[in-house]
């Protein structure tokens, strides 16, 4: 089997160490004998339907977000990404990437950035900088990460949060929600990078990608996650 991972704007939206998620996905697939092809899809790229099996969209600063938000609309990539998610392709987006997949993001200085409208959420820049370790309760049990954002994201009434904050700020530091999940797409504020310390979530993304691509149920061979679980559990012990 082979997987094509689409790294959205990987040359622009990558300053918070989120590329570590790509490494984790790639290694966890290759350790199971699954070939992985990585495609960075940025300003000049096109995305064809069926080309990408798993999307990743990392964090970035307001300046890059302004460029990327415009490109998502003018290039038509935003529309294609949304239709791919609607047919079950999984996606993980972190912070700045997550914000641009909502309805809009209003930065401090710039005009409102219209989002892709994948997640029913909207984000407003705030004067608080929400930084620190975060632990949430979710459908993947506890998830641990590190957050660094000023944007406050608010879920619209039909939105499903990824989880509930046990420690940290989450979407906005007010309503105890963190992230958003829509079909097999996840948005959240959890840098870290997220996936090396949360192998259950990493494998869920891989499984969903393979099952959507090959149109059948797929069980992933289990890996020795001793180190990953040690990192996960020590973060919970320390912060959760
Ligand atoms: N610029 C956005 C904010 O500060 C996103 C930051 C990020 O991607 N970590 O909220």
PDB file of C-alpha atoms and ligand atoms in Angstrom:
ATOM      1  CA  UNK A   1       0.000   0.000   0.000  1.00  0.00           C
ATOM      2  CA  UNK A   2       1.028   3.605  -0.526  1.00  0.00           C
ATOM      3  CA  UNK A   3      -0.052   6.886   1.065  1.00  0.00           C
ATOM      4  CA  UNK A   4       0.315  10.396  -0.342  1.00  0.00           C
ATOM      5  CA  UNK A   5       0.547  13.023   2.396  1.00  0.00           C
ATOM      6  CA  UNK A   6      -0.251  16.589   1.287  1.00  0.00           C
ATOM      7  CA  UNK A   7       1.650  19.143   3.353  1.00  0.00           C
ATOM      8  CA  UNK A   8      -0.379  22.333   2.877  1.00  0.00           C
ATOM      9  CA  UNK A   9       1.851  25.408   2.539  1.00  0.00           C
ATOM     10  CA  UNK A  10       4.672  23.482   4.215  1.00  0.00           C
ATOM     11  CA  UNK A  11       7.150  26.174   3.129  1.00  0.00           C
ATOM     12  CA  UNK A  12       5.168  28.963   4.823  1.00  0.00           C
ATOM     13  CA  UNK A  13       3.165  27.429   7.671  1.00  0.00           C
ATOM     14  CA  UNK A  14       5.862  25.526   9.566  1.00  0.00           C
ATOM     15  CA  UNK A  15       7.391  27.720  12.268  1.00  0.00           C
ATOM     16  CA  UNK A  16       6.018  25.989  15.350  1.00  0.00           C
ATOM     17  CA  UNK A  17       7.699  22.599  14.872  1.00  0.00           C
ATOM     18  CA  UNK A  18       4.608  21.013  13.352  1.00  0.00           C
ATOM     19  CA  UNK A  19       6.688  19.307  10.658  1.00  0.00           C
ATOM     20  CA  UNK A  20       7.311  16.725  13.380  1.00  0.00           C
ATOM     21  CA  UNK A  21       3.778  15.489  12.693  1.00  0.00           C
ATOM     22  CA  UNK A  22       4.723  14.707   9.098  1.00  0.00           C
ATOM     23  CA  UNK A  23       7.756  12.729  10.336  1.00  0.00           C
ATOM     24  CA  UNK A  24       5.597  10.802  12.819  1.00  0.00           C
ATOM     25  CA  UNK A  25       2.973   9.919  10.175  1.00  0.00           C
ATOM     26  CA  UNK A  26       5.633   8.926   7.639  1.00  0.00           C
ATOM     27  CA  UNK A  27       7.581   6.717  10.078  1.00  0.00           C
ATOM     28  CA  UNK A  28       4.489   5.043  11.543  1.00  0.00           C
ATOM     29  CA  UNK A  29       3.355   4.152   8.043  1.00  0.00           C
ATOM     30  CA  UNK A  30       6.798   2.983   6.866  1.00  0.00           C
ATOM     31  CA  UNK A  31       7.298   0.863  10.014  1.00  0.00           C
ATOM     32  CA  UNK A  32       4.243  -1.028   8.763  1.00  0.00           C
ATOM     33  CA  UNK A  33       5.600  -1.432   5.238  1.00  0.00           C
ATOM     34  CA  UNK A  34       3.363   1.295   3.791  1.00  0.00           C
ATOM     35  CA  UNK A  35       5.129   3.476   1.212  1.00  0.00           C
ATOM     36  CA  UNK A  36       4.724   7.234   1.794  1.00  0.00           C
ATOM     37  CA  UNK A  37       5.001  10.012  -0.760  1.00  0.00           C
ATOM     38  CA  UNK A  38       5.129  13.572   0.632  1.00  0.00           C
ATOM     39  CA  UNK A  39       3.856  16.440  -1.521  1.00  0.00           C
ATOM     40  CA  UNK A  40       4.204  20.045  -0.365  1.00  0.00           C
ATOM     41  CA  UNK A  41       1.225  21.942  -1.770  1.00  0.00           C
ATOM     42  CA  UNK A  42       1.929  25.673  -1.618  1.00  0.00           C
ATOM     43  CA  UNK A  43       1.175  28.901  -3.455  1.00  0.00           C
ATOM     44  CA  UNK A  44       1.916  27.685  -6.997  1.00  0.00           C
ATOM     45  CA  UNK A  45       0.584  24.126  -6.506  1.00  0.00           C
ATOM     46  CA  UNK A  46      -2.618  22.596  -7.800  1.00  0.00           C
ATOM     47  CA  UNK A  47      -4.462  19.832  -5.944  1.00  0.00           C
ATOM     48  CA  UNK A  48      -6.275  17.214  -8.002  1.00  0.00           C
ATOM     49  CA  UNK A  49      -9.238  15.272  -6.612  1.00  0.00           C
ATOM     50  CA  UNK A  50      -8.020  11.914  -5.302  1.00  0.00           C
ATOM     51  CA  UNK A  51      -4.377  12.977  -5.371  1.00  0.00           C
ATOM     52  CA  UNK A  52      -3.901  13.379  -1.626  1.00  0.00           C
ATOM     53  CA  UNK A  53      -4.755  10.680   0.928  1.00  0.00           C
ATOM     54  CA  UNK A  54      -4.023  12.701   4.103  1.00  0.00           C
ATOM     55  CA  UNK A  55      -3.741  16.467   4.498  1.00  0.00           C
ATOM     56  CA  UNK A  56      -1.570  18.270   7.050  1.00  0.00           C
ATOM     57  CA  UNK A  57      -1.728  22.028   7.672  1.00  0.00           C
ATOM     58  CA  UNK A  58       0.637  23.515  10.282  1.00  0.00           C
ATOM     59  CA  UNK A  59       0.831  26.720  12.267  1.00  0.00           C
ATOM     60  CA  UNK A  60       2.051  30.087  11.088  1.00  0.00           C
ATOM     61  CA  UNK A  61       2.197  33.772  11.900  1.00  0.00           C
ATOM     62  CA  UNK A  62      -0.379  36.358  10.834  1.00  0.00           C
ATOM     63  CA  UNK A  63       1.825  37.551   7.949  1.00  0.00           C
ATOM     64  CA  UNK A  64       1.966  34.118   6.298  1.00  0.00           C
ATOM     65  CA  UNK A  65      -1.678  33.494   7.140  1.00  0.00           C
ATOM     66  CA  UNK A  66      -2.706  36.542   5.113  1.00  0.00           C
ATOM     67  CA  UNK A  67      -0.844  35.240   2.035  1.00  0.00           C
ATOM     68  CA  UNK A  68      -2.143  31.689   2.452  1.00  0.00           C
ATOM     69  CA  UNK A  69      -5.757  32.718   3.136  1.00  0.00           C
ATOM     70  CA  UNK A  70      -5.881  34.605  -0.172  1.00  0.00           C
ATOM     71  CA  UNK A  71      -4.234  31.762  -2.074  1.00  0.00           C
ATOM     72  CA  UNK A  72      -6.641  29.153  -0.707  1.00  0.00           C
ATOM     73  CA  UNK A  73      -9.488  31.097  -2.315  1.00  0.00           C
ATOM     74  CA  UNK A  74      -7.920  32.461  -5.512  1.00  0.00           C
ATOM     75  CA  UNK A  75      -6.250  29.134  -6.430  1.00  0.00           C
ATOM     76  CA  UNK A  76      -9.395  27.106  -5.719  1.00  0.00           C
ATOM     77  CA  UNK A  77      -7.414  24.808  -3.397  1.00  0.00           C
ATOM     78  CA  UNK A  78      -9.734  25.619  -0.477  1.00  0.00           C
ATOM     79  CA  UNK A  79     -12.764  24.302  -2.369  1.00  0.00           C
ATOM     80  CA  UNK A  80     -10.999  21.097  -3.413  1.00  0.00           C
ATOM     81  CA  UNK A  81      -9.718  20.456   0.130  1.00  0.00           C
ATOM     82  CA  UNK A  82     -13.274  20.844   1.461  1.00  0.00           C
ATOM     83  CA  UNK A  83     -14.719  18.435  -1.112  1.00  0.00           C
ATOM     84  CA  UNK A  84     -11.973  15.872  -0.361  1.00  0.00           C
ATOM     85  CA  UNK A  85     -12.726  16.074   3.372  1.00  0.00           C
ATOM     86  CA  UNK A  86     -16.429  15.663   2.601  1.00  0.00           C
ATOM     87  CA  UNK A  87     -15.688  12.323   0.929  1.00  0.00           C
ATOM     88  CA  UNK A  88     -13.748  11.135   4.007  1.00  0.00           C
ATOM     89  CA  UNK A  89     -10.109  12.087   3.399  1.00  0.00           C
ATOM     90  CA  UNK A  90      -8.518  12.843   6.806  1.00  0.00           C
ATOM     91  CA  UNK A  91      -6.830  16.106   7.675  1.00  0.00           C
ATOM     92  CA  UNK A  92      -4.912  17.408  10.676  1.00  0.00           C
ATOM     93  CA  UNK A  93      -4.565  21.165  11.061  1.00  0.00           C
ATOM     94  CA  UNK A  94      -2.801  22.981  13.858  1.00  0.00           C
ATOM     95  CA  UNK A  95      -3.346  26.549  15.092  1.00  0.00           C
ATOM     96  CA  UNK A  96      -2.780  28.922  12.144  1.00  0.00           C
ATOM     97  CA  UNK A  97      -3.801  26.237   9.660  1.00  0.00           C
ATOM     98  CA  UNK A  98      -6.876  25.394  11.758  1.00  0.00           C
ATOM     99  CA  UNK A  99      -7.853  29.060  11.911  1.00  0.00           C
ATOM    100  CA  UNK A 100      -7.793  29.383   8.110  1.00  0.00           C
ATOM    101  CA  UNK A 101     -10.045  26.332   7.695  1.00  0.00           C
ATOM    102  CA  UNK A 102     -12.826  27.953   9.721  1.00  0.00           C
ATOM    103  CA  UNK A 103     -15.278  30.623   8.531  1.00  0.00           C
ATOM    104  CA  UNK A 104     -12.865  33.498   9.159  1.00  0.00           C
ATOM    105  CA  UNK A 105      -9.848  34.711  11.136  1.00  0.00           C
ATOM    106  CA  UNK A 106      -9.651  38.380  12.179  1.00  0.00           C
ATOM    107  CA  UNK A 107      -5.967  39.155  12.919  1.00  0.00           C
ATOM    108  CA  UNK A 108      -4.843  42.132  15.036  1.00  0.00           C
ATOM    109  CA  UNK A 109      -3.870  44.475  12.240  1.00  0.00           C
ATOM    110  CA  UNK A 110      -5.129  43.002   8.956  1.00  0.00           C
ATOM    111  CA  UNK A 111      -8.678  42.874   7.590  1.00  0.00           C
ATOM    112  CA  UNK A 112     -10.752  39.735   8.265  1.00  0.00           C
ATOM    113  CA  UNK A 113      -9.317  36.688   6.469  1.00  0.00           C
ATOM    114  CA  UNK A 114     -12.118  34.658   4.882  1.00  0.00           C
ATOM    115  CA  UNK A 115     -11.603  30.969   5.663  1.00  0.00           C
ATOM    116  CA  UNK A 116     -12.296  27.760   3.746  1.00  0.00           C
ATOM    117  CA  UNK A 117     -15.438  27.113   5.811  1.00  0.00           C
ATOM    118  CA  UNK A 118     -14.499  23.508   6.586  1.00  0.00           C
ATOM    119  CA  UNK A 119     -14.873  23.865  10.366  1.00  0.00           C
ATOM    120  CA  UNK A 120     -17.932  25.803  11.649  1.00  0.00           C
ATOM    121  CA  UNK A 121     -15.774  28.111  13.751  1.00  0.00           C
ATOM    122  CA  UNK A 122     -14.539  31.690  13.701  1.00  0.00           C
ATOM    123  CA  UNK A 123     -11.372  33.167  15.225  1.00  0.00           C
ATOM    124  CA  UNK A 124     -10.594  36.620  16.606  1.00  0.00           C
ATOM    125  CA  UNK A 125      -7.078  37.759  17.531  1.00  0.00           C
ATOM    126  CA  UNK A 126      -6.940  38.665  21.236  1.00  0.00           C
ATOM    127  CA  UNK A 127      -4.577  40.629  23.452  1.00  0.00           C
ATOM    128  CA  UNK A 128      -3.808  37.461  25.464  1.00  0.00           C
ATOM    129  CA  UNK A 129      -1.013  35.189  24.312  1.00  0.00           C
ATOM    130  CA  UNK A 130      -2.127  31.634  25.233  1.00  0.00           C
ATOM    131  CA  UNK A 131       1.105  29.704  25.718  1.00  0.00           C
ATOM    132  CA  UNK A 132       1.879  26.528  27.620  1.00  0.00           C
ATOM    133  CA  UNK A 133       1.344  22.805  27.973  1.00  0.00           C
ATOM    134  CA  UNK A 134      -2.148  21.559  27.270  1.00  0.00           C
ATOM    135  CA  UNK A 135      -3.958  18.332  28.175  1.00  0.00           C
ATOM    136  CA  UNK A 136      -7.464  17.506  26.936  1.00  0.00           C
ATOM    137  CA  UNK A 137      -9.959  14.651  27.257  1.00  0.00           C
ATOM    138  CA  UNK A 138     -11.139  13.446  23.834  1.00  0.00           C
ATOM    139  CA  UNK A 139     -12.385  10.443  21.787  1.00  0.00           C
ATOM    140  CA  UNK A 140      -8.673   9.483  21.681  1.00  0.00           C
ATOM    141  CA  UNK A 141      -8.570   9.486  25.536  1.00  0.00           C
ATOM    142  CA  UNK A 142      -6.163  12.157  26.821  1.00  0.00           C
ATOM    143  CA  UNK A 143      -4.192  14.197  24.267  1.00  0.00           C
ATOM    144  CA  UNK A 144      -1.129  16.257  25.250  1.00  0.00           C
ATOM    145  CA  UNK A 145       0.514  19.145  23.451  1.00  0.00           C
ATOM    146  CA  UNK A 146       1.880  22.680  23.652  1.00  0.00           C
ATOM    147  CA  UNK A 147      -0.056  25.762  22.589  1.00  0.00           C
ATOM    148  CA  UNK A 148       1.086  29.208  21.470  1.00  0.00           C
ATOM    149  CA  UNK A 149      -1.618  31.454  20.018  1.00  0.00           C
ATOM    150  CA  UNK A 150      -3.363  34.767  20.490  1.00  0.00           C
ATOM    151  CA  UNK A 151      -6.326  33.826  18.336  1.00  0.00           C
ATOM    152  CA  UNK A 152      -9.502  32.837  20.181  1.00  0.00           C
ATOM    153  CA  UNK A 153     -11.621  30.333  18.267  1.00  0.00           C
ATOM    154  CA  UNK A 154     -15.341  30.008  18.943  1.00  0.00           C
ATOM    155  CA  UNK A 155     -17.427  27.030  17.829  1.00  0.00           C
ATOM    156  CA  UNK A 156     -20.736  27.666  16.061  1.00  0.00           C
ATOM    157  CA  UNK A 157     -23.731  25.775  17.415  1.00  0.00           C
ATOM    158  CA  UNK A 158     -23.417  22.696  15.150  1.00  0.00           C
ATOM    159  CA  UNK A 159     -19.644  22.346  15.630  1.00  0.00           C
ATOM    160  CA  UNK A 160     -18.133  19.356  17.474  1.00  0.00           C
ATOM    161  CA  UNK A 161     -15.098  20.124  19.627  1.00  0.00           C
ATOM    162  CA  UNK A 162     -12.118  17.747  19.545  1.00  0.00           C
ATOM    163  CA  UNK A 163     -12.167  17.609  23.322  1.00  0.00           C
ATOM    164  CA  UNK A 164     -12.437  19.281  26.713  1.00  0.00           C
ATOM    165  CA  UNK A 165      -9.552  21.146  28.303  1.00  0.00           C
ATOM    166  CA  UNK A 166      -8.126  19.617  31.487  1.00  0.00           C
ATOM    167  CA  UNK A 167      -5.058  21.885  31.586  1.00  0.00           C
ATOM    168  CA  UNK A 168      -4.323  24.862  29.338  1.00  0.00           C
ATOM    169  CA  UNK A 169      -6.413  27.309  27.269  1.00  0.00           C
ATOM    170  CA  UNK A 170      -7.714  25.384  24.253  1.00  0.00           C
ATOM    171  CA  UNK A 171      -9.847  27.175  21.653  1.00  0.00           C
ATOM    172  CA  UNK A 172     -10.266  30.397  23.589  1.00  0.00           C
ATOM    173  CA  UNK A 173      -9.414  30.028  27.278  1.00  0.00           C
ATOM    174  CA  UNK A 174     -13.069  30.626  28.140  1.00  0.00           C
ATOM    175  CA  UNK A 175     -15.390  27.707  27.260  1.00  0.00           C
ATOM    176  CA  UNK A 176     -13.061  24.739  27.989  1.00  0.00           C
ATOM    177  CA  UNK A 177     -13.366  23.443  24.427  1.00  0.00           C
ATOM    178  CA  UNK A 178     -10.314  22.559  22.371  1.00  0.00           C
ATOM    179  CA  UNK A 179     -10.210  22.104  18.631  1.00  0.00           C
ATOM    180  CA  UNK A 180     -12.910  20.952  16.259  1.00  0.00           C
ATOM    181  CA  UNK A 181     -13.630  17.693  14.428  1.00  0.00           C
ATOM    182  CA  UNK A 182     -15.636  17.433  11.209  1.00  0.00           C
ATOM    183  CA  UNK A 183     -15.867  13.994   9.529  1.00  0.00           C
ATOM    184  CA  UNK A 184     -12.206  12.823   9.495  1.00  0.00           C
ATOM    185  CA  UNK A 185     -10.770  16.333   9.704  1.00  0.00           C
ATOM    186  CA  UNK A 186      -9.288  17.695  12.935  1.00  0.00           C
ATOM    187  CA  UNK A 187      -8.318  21.246  13.826  1.00  0.00           C
ATOM    188  CA  UNK A 188      -6.649  22.077  17.115  1.00  0.00           C
ATOM    189  CA  UNK A 189      -4.149  24.313  18.916  1.00  0.00           C
ATOM    190  CA  UNK A 190      -1.866  21.477  19.983  1.00  0.00           C
ATOM    191  CA  UNK A 191       1.694  21.958  18.780  1.00  0.00           C
ATOM    192  CA  UNK A 192       4.408  19.876  20.351  1.00  0.00           C
ATOM    193  CA  UNK A 193       4.538  18.401  17.767  1.00  0.00           C
ATOM    194  CA  UNK A 194       1.284  16.686  18.542  1.00  0.00           C
ATOM    195  CA  UNK A 195       1.521  13.235  16.956  1.00  0.00           C
ATOM    196  CA  UNK A 196       4.772  11.748  18.339  1.00  0.00           C
ATOM    197  CA  UNK A 197       3.321  11.954  21.873  1.00  0.00           C
ATOM    198  CA  UNK A 198      -0.194  10.881  20.833  1.00  0.00           C
ATOM    199  CA  UNK A 199       0.278   7.665  18.785  1.00  0.00           C
ATOM    200  CA  UNK A 200      -3.426   6.758  19.007  1.00  0.00           C
ATOM    201  CA  UNK A 201      -4.343   9.907  17.062  1.00  0.00           C
ATOM    202  CA  UNK A 202      -1.516   9.380  14.562  1.00  0.00           C
ATOM    203  CA  UNK A 203      -2.740   5.851  13.817  1.00  0.00           C
ATOM    204  CA  UNK A 204      -6.360   6.993  13.539  1.00  0.00           C
ATOM    205  CA  UNK A 205      -5.340   9.445  10.795  1.00  0.00           C
ATOM    206  CA  UNK A 206      -3.355   6.741   8.952  1.00  0.00           C
ATOM    207  CA  UNK A 207      -6.200   4.230   9.250  1.00  0.00           C
ATOM    208  CA  UNK A 208      -8.809   6.712   7.950  1.00  0.00           C
ATOM    209  CA  UNK A 209      -6.534   7.653   5.042  1.00  0.00           C
ATOM    210  CA  UNK A 210      -5.969   4.021   4.003  1.00  0.00           C
ATOM    211  CA  UNK A 211      -9.636   3.026   4.410  1.00  0.00           C
ATOM    212  CA  UNK A 212     -10.839   5.993   2.342  1.00  0.00           C
ATOM    213  CA  UNK A 213      -8.218   5.322  -0.353  1.00  0.00           C
ATOM    214  CA  UNK A 214      -8.636   1.538  -0.596  1.00  0.00           C
ATOM    215  CA  UNK A 215     -12.367   1.571   0.193  1.00  0.00           C
ATOM    216  CA  UNK A 216     -12.180  -1.250   2.765  1.00  0.00           C
ATOM    217  CA  UNK A 217     -11.713  -1.768   6.541  1.00  0.00           C
ATOM    218  CA  UNK A 218      -8.025  -1.778   7.462  1.00  0.00           C
ATOM    219  CA  UNK A 219      -6.446  -2.837  10.765  1.00  0.00           C
ATOM    220  CA  UNK A 220      -2.957  -1.425  11.360  1.00  0.00           C
ATOM    221  CA  UNK A 221      -0.319  -3.770  12.819  1.00  0.00           C
ATOM    222  CA  UNK A 222       0.507  -2.578  16.361  1.00  0.00           C
ATOM    223  CA  UNK A 223       3.895  -0.955  16.987  1.00  0.00           C
ATOM    224  CA  UNK A 224       6.123  -0.878  20.085  1.00  0.00           C
ATOM    225  CA  UNK A 225       4.989   2.508  21.458  1.00  0.00           C
ATOM    226  CA  UNK A 226       6.945   2.286  24.717  1.00  0.00           C
ATOM    227  CA  UNK A 227       8.778   5.587  24.134  1.00  0.00           C
ATOM    228  CA  UNK A 228       5.740   7.394  22.745  1.00  0.00           C
ATOM    229  CA  UNK A 229       3.621   6.312  25.721  1.00  0.00           C
ATOM    230  CA  UNK A 230       6.347   7.292  28.191  1.00  0.00           C
ATOM    231  CA  UNK A 231       6.400  10.799  26.677  1.00  0.00           C
ATOM    232  CA  UNK A 232       2.583  10.908  26.658  1.00  0.00           C
ATOM    233  CA  UNK A 233       2.185   9.718  30.247  1.00  0.00           C
ATOM    234  CA  UNK A 234       4.927  11.941  31.643  1.00  0.00           C
ATOM    235  CA  UNK A 235       3.222  14.987  30.097  1.00  0.00           C
ATOM    236  CA  UNK A 236      -0.073  13.958  31.699  1.00  0.00           C
ATOM    237  CA  UNK A 237       1.625  13.320  35.049  1.00  0.00           C
ATOM    238  CA  UNK A 238       3.383  16.691  34.937  1.00  0.00           C
ATOM    239  CA  UNK A 239       0.584  18.843  33.507  1.00  0.00           C
ATOM    240  CA  UNK A 240      -2.651  16.913  33.447  1.00  0.00           C
TER     241      UNK A 240
HETATM  242  N1  LIG B   1      -1.105  33.772  14.278  1.00  0.00           N
HETATM  243  C1  LIG B   1      -2.050  32.889  14.929  1.00  0.00           C
HETATM  244  C2  LIG B   1      -2.247  33.204  16.412  1.00  0.00           C
HETATM  245  O1  LIG B   1      -1.390  33.774  17.036  1.00  0.00           O
HETATM  246  C3  LIG B   1      -1.589  31.433  14.798  1.00  0.00           C
HETATM  247  C4  LIG B   1      -0.341  31.113  15.613  1.00  0.00           C
HETATM  248  C5  LIG B   1       0.127  29.684  15.421  1.00  0.00           C
HETATM  249  O2  LIG B   1      -0.042  29.090  14.362  1.00  0.00           O
HETATM  250  N2  LIG B   1       0.756  29.133  16.486  1.00  0.00           N
HETATM  251  O3  LIG B   1      -3.281  32.826  16.963  1.00  0.00           O
END
